[in-house]
Amino acid sequence: MINSEDFTNRLKKLMEHHQLSASTFADKVGVQRSSISHILSGRNKPSLDFILKVTSEFKDVDIHWLLKGKGVFPTIDVSAKNSTTSAPSIFKTNSESSGKKIQRIVVFYSDGTFDEYQK
């Protein structure tokens, strides 16, 4: 059984780390805003579905840390990960020796957005 107060403190730490308000956090995780409010106030305990949504959305959250406080948070340094991109290494491939050069790569996401990487 999880300690609700400790869980709430870890959830608040997660929200502070990502600079999210309770309503923004709820939207990002995909739950009702009232659900977050009830969990943070201690009225309700988090469901398994809620826990899985949080750990799916935030890759730097270890489920063991979130539930029991065991482990570290964040598990990965997201800021360091975002500051270094693997895109430049894609452009420096063996295809250059064959005379072909990659000019750009476009990645399309299921929500209709895309990212474009250029040399």
PDB file of C-alpha atoms in Angstrom:
ATOM      1  CA  MET A   1       0.000   0.000   0.000  1.00  0.00           C
ATOM      2  CA  ILE A   2       1.329   3.421  -0.878  1.00  0.00           C
ATOM      3  CA  ASN A   3       1.554   6.289   1.557  1.00  0.00           C
ATOM      4  CA  SER A   4      -0.769   8.917   0.079  1.00  0.00           C
ATOM      5  CA  GLU A   5       1.046  11.878   1.603  1.00  0.00           C
ATOM      6  CA  ASP A   6       4.441  10.724   0.340  1.00  0.00           C
ATOM      7  CA  PHE A   7       2.970   9.942  -3.076  1.00  0.00           C
ATOM      8  CA  THR A   8       1.423  13.413  -3.217  1.00  0.00           C
ATOM      9  CA  ASN A   9       4.788  14.989  -2.369  1.00  0.00           C
ATOM     10  CA  ARG A  10       6.489  13.023  -5.153  1.00  0.00           C
ATOM     11  CA  LEU A  11       3.753  14.036  -7.594  1.00  0.00           C
ATOM     12  CA  LYS A  12       4.231  17.688  -6.614  1.00  0.00           C
ATOM     13  CA  LYS A  13       7.997  17.296  -7.082  1.00  0.00           C
ATOM     14  CA  LEU A  14       7.369  15.907 -10.575  1.00  0.00           C
ATOM     15  CA  MET A  15       5.091  18.825 -11.431  1.00  0.00           C
ATOM     16  CA  GLU A  16       7.598  21.374 -10.081  1.00  0.00           C
ATOM     17  CA  HIS A  17      10.456  19.729 -11.975  1.00  0.00           C
ATOM     18  CA  HIS A  18       8.558  20.058 -15.250  1.00  0.00           C
ATOM     19  CA  GLN A  19       7.149  23.479 -14.261  1.00  0.00           C
ATOM     20  CA  LEU A  20       3.529  22.368 -14.655  1.00  0.00           C
ATOM     21  CA  SER A  21       0.441  23.555 -12.854  1.00  0.00           C
ATOM     22  CA  ALA A  22      -2.058  20.958 -11.693  1.00  0.00           C
ATOM     23  CA  SER A  23      -4.378  21.702 -14.607  1.00  0.00           C
ATOM     24  CA  THR A  24      -1.579  21.580 -17.189  1.00  0.00           C
ATOM     25  CA  PHE A  25      -0.308  18.353 -15.653  1.00  0.00           C
ATOM     26  CA  ALA A  26      -3.813  16.841 -15.874  1.00  0.00           C
ATOM     27  CA  ASP A  27      -4.108  17.819 -19.528  1.00  0.00           C
ATOM     28  CA  LYS A  28      -0.670  16.427 -20.338  1.00  0.00           C
ATOM     29  CA  VAL A  29      -1.363  13.112 -18.602  1.00  0.00           C
ATOM     30  CA  GLY A  30      -4.876  12.884 -20.052  1.00  0.00           C
ATOM     31  CA  VAL A  31      -7.006  12.884 -16.897  1.00  0.00           C
ATOM     32  CA  GLN A  32      -9.653  15.220 -15.567  1.00  0.00           C
ATOM     33  CA  ARG A  33      -8.409  18.211 -13.655  1.00  0.00           C
ATOM     34  CA  SER A  34     -10.586  17.271 -10.710  1.00  0.00           C
ATOM     35  CA  SER A  35      -8.777  13.915 -10.508  1.00  0.00           C
ATOM     36  CA  ILE A  36      -5.466  15.685  -9.934  1.00  0.00           C
ATOM     37  CA  SER A  37      -7.061  17.975  -7.392  1.00  0.00           C
ATOM     38  CA  HIS A  38      -8.522  15.040  -5.450  1.00  0.00           C
ATOM     39  CA  ILE A  39      -5.209  13.156  -5.477  1.00  0.00           C
ATOM     40  CA  LEU A  40      -3.209  16.211  -4.397  1.00  0.00           C
ATOM     41  CA  SER A  41      -5.647  16.968  -1.574  1.00  0.00           C
ATOM     42  CA  GLY A  42      -5.507  13.370  -0.353  1.00  0.00           C
ATOM     43  CA  ARG A  43      -9.208  12.771  -0.975  1.00  0.00           C
ATOM     44  CA  ASN A  44      -8.567  10.028  -3.527  1.00  0.00           C
ATOM     45  CA  LYS A  45      -5.766   7.563  -4.040  1.00  0.00           C
ATOM     46  CA  PRO A  46      -4.254   7.234  -7.509  1.00  0.00           C
ATOM     47  CA  SER A  47      -5.496   4.443  -9.726  1.00  0.00           C
ATOM     48  CA  LEU A  48      -3.235   2.082 -11.618  1.00  0.00           C
ATOM     49  CA  ASP A  49      -4.430   3.729 -14.830  1.00  0.00           C
ATOM     50  CA  PHE A  50      -3.314   7.123 -13.502  1.00  0.00           C
ATOM     51  CA  ILE A  51       0.116   5.779 -12.479  1.00  0.00           C
ATOM     52  CA  LEU A  52       0.627   4.216 -15.908  1.00  0.00           C
ATOM     53  CA  LYS A  53      -0.400   7.416 -17.676  1.00  0.00           C
ATOM     54  CA  VAL A  54       2.096   9.425 -15.633  1.00  0.00           C
ATOM     55  CA  THR A  55       4.976   7.029 -16.245  1.00  0.00           C
ATOM     56  CA  SER A  56       4.103   6.797 -19.948  1.00  0.00           C
ATOM     57  CA  GLU A  57       4.004  10.553 -20.409  1.00  0.00           C
ATOM     58  CA  PHE A  58       7.063  11.346 -18.292  1.00  0.00           C
ATOM     59  CA  LYS A  59       9.936   9.068 -19.280  1.00  0.00           C
ATOM     60  CA  ASP A  60      12.104  10.433 -16.470  1.00  0.00           C
ATOM     61  CA  VAL A  61       9.762   8.988 -13.802  1.00  0.00           C
ATOM     62  CA  ASP A  62      10.488   5.534 -12.470  1.00  0.00           C
ATOM     63  CA  ILE A  63       7.332   3.750 -11.323  1.00  0.00           C
ATOM     64  CA  HIS A  64       9.107   2.486  -8.185  1.00  0.00           C
ATOM     65  CA  TRP A  65      10.085   6.026  -7.261  1.00  0.00           C
ATOM     66  CA  LEU A  66       6.574   7.324  -7.874  1.00  0.00           C
ATOM     67  CA  LEU A  67       4.898   4.602  -5.828  1.00  0.00           C
ATOM     68  CA  LYS A  68       7.367   3.913  -3.027  1.00  0.00           C
ATOM     69  CA  GLY A  69      10.042   6.597  -3.225  1.00  0.00           C
ATOM     70  CA  LYS A  70      12.710   4.027  -4.122  1.00  0.00           C
ATOM     71  CA  GLY A  71      15.194   5.037  -6.759  1.00  0.00           C
ATOM     72  CA  VAL A  72      15.954   8.466  -8.130  1.00  0.00           C
ATOM     73  CA  PHE A  73      14.089  11.205  -9.912  1.00  0.00           C
ATOM     74  CA  PRO A  74      14.622  12.143 -12.653  1.00  0.00           C
ATOM     75  CA  THR A  75      15.916   8.849 -13.979  1.00  0.00           C
ATOM     76  CA  ILE A  76      17.317  10.589 -17.066  1.00  0.00           C
ATOM     77  CA  ASP A  77      18.420  14.159 -17.504  1.00  0.00           C
ATOM     78  CA  VAL A  78      15.798  15.332 -19.994  1.00  0.00           C
ATOM     79  CA  SER A  79      17.430  18.733 -20.452  1.00  0.00           C
ATOM     80  CA  ALA A  80      20.738  17.129 -21.428  1.00  0.00           C
ATOM     81  CA  LYS A  81      18.923  14.737 -23.736  1.00  0.00           C
ATOM     82  CA  ASN A  82      17.131  17.613 -25.478  1.00  0.00           C
ATOM     83  CA  SER A  83      20.278  19.726 -25.824  1.00  0.00           C
ATOM     84  CA  THR A  84      22.070  17.071 -27.833  1.00  0.00           C
ATOM     85  CA  THR A  85      20.295  15.701 -30.839  1.00  0.00           C
ATOM     86  CA  SER A  86      21.215  12.656 -32.841  1.00  0.00           C
ATOM     87  CA  ALA A  87      20.174  14.298 -36.106  1.00  0.00           C
ATOM     88  CA  PRO A  88      23.658  15.453 -37.181  1.00  0.00           C
ATOM     89  CA  SER A  89      25.005  11.912 -37.002  1.00  0.00           C
ATOM     90  CA  ILE A  90      22.304  10.835 -39.461  1.00  0.00           C
ATOM     91  CA  PHE A  91      23.667  13.246 -42.042  1.00  0.00           C
ATOM     92  CA  LYS A  92      27.184  11.855 -41.778  1.00  0.00           C
ATOM     93  CA  THR A  93      26.627   8.365 -43.091  1.00  0.00           C
ATOM     94  CA  ASN A  94      28.313   6.183 -45.651  1.00  0.00           C
ATOM     95  CA  SER A  95      25.850   7.452 -48.268  1.00  0.00           C
ATOM     96  CA  GLU A  96      28.155  10.442 -48.794  1.00  0.00           C
ATOM     97  CA  SER A  97      30.767   8.137 -50.314  1.00  0.00           C
ATOM     98  CA  SER A  98      28.249   7.033 -52.956  1.00  0.00           C
ATOM     99  CA  GLY A  99      27.639  10.648 -53.982  1.00  0.00           C
ATOM    100  CA  LYS A 100      24.236  10.889 -52.316  1.00  0.00           C
ATOM    101  CA  LYS A 101      23.750  13.361 -49.518  1.00  0.00           C
ATOM    102  CA  ILE A 102      20.822  13.651 -47.138  1.00  0.00           C
ATOM    103  CA  GLN A 103      19.413  17.169 -47.266  1.00  0.00           C
ATOM    104  CA  ARG A 104      16.602  16.864 -44.725  1.00  0.00           C
ATOM    105  CA  ILE A 105      14.595  14.374 -42.733  1.00  0.00           C
ATOM    106  CA  VAL A 106      10.935  14.896 -41.861  1.00  0.00           C
ATOM    107  CA  VAL A 107       9.304  12.891 -39.078  1.00  0.00           C
ATOM    108  CA  PHE A 108       5.505  12.815 -39.002  1.00  0.00           C
ATOM    109  CA  TYR A 109       3.669  12.085 -35.741  1.00  0.00           C
ATOM    110  CA  SER A 110       0.253  10.515 -35.276  1.00  0.00           C
ATOM    111  CA  ASP A 111      -1.187  13.778 -33.892  1.00  0.00           C
ATOM    112  CA  GLY A 112      -0.573  15.531 -37.231  1.00  0.00           C
ATOM    113  CA  THR A 113       2.556  17.410 -36.150  1.00  0.00           C
ATOM    114  CA  PHE A 114       6.018  16.955 -37.585  1.00  0.00           C
ATOM    115  CA  ASP A 115       9.681  17.745 -36.976  1.00  0.00           C
ATOM    116  CA  GLU A 116      12.111  18.588 -39.719  1.00  0.00           C
ATOM    117  CA  TYR A 117      15.855  18.075 -39.428  1.00  0.00           C
ATOM    118  CA  GLN A 118      18.201  19.795 -41.849  1.00  0.00           C
ATOM    119  CA  LYS A 119      21.927  19.577 -42.237  1.00  0.00           C
TER     120      LYS A 119
END
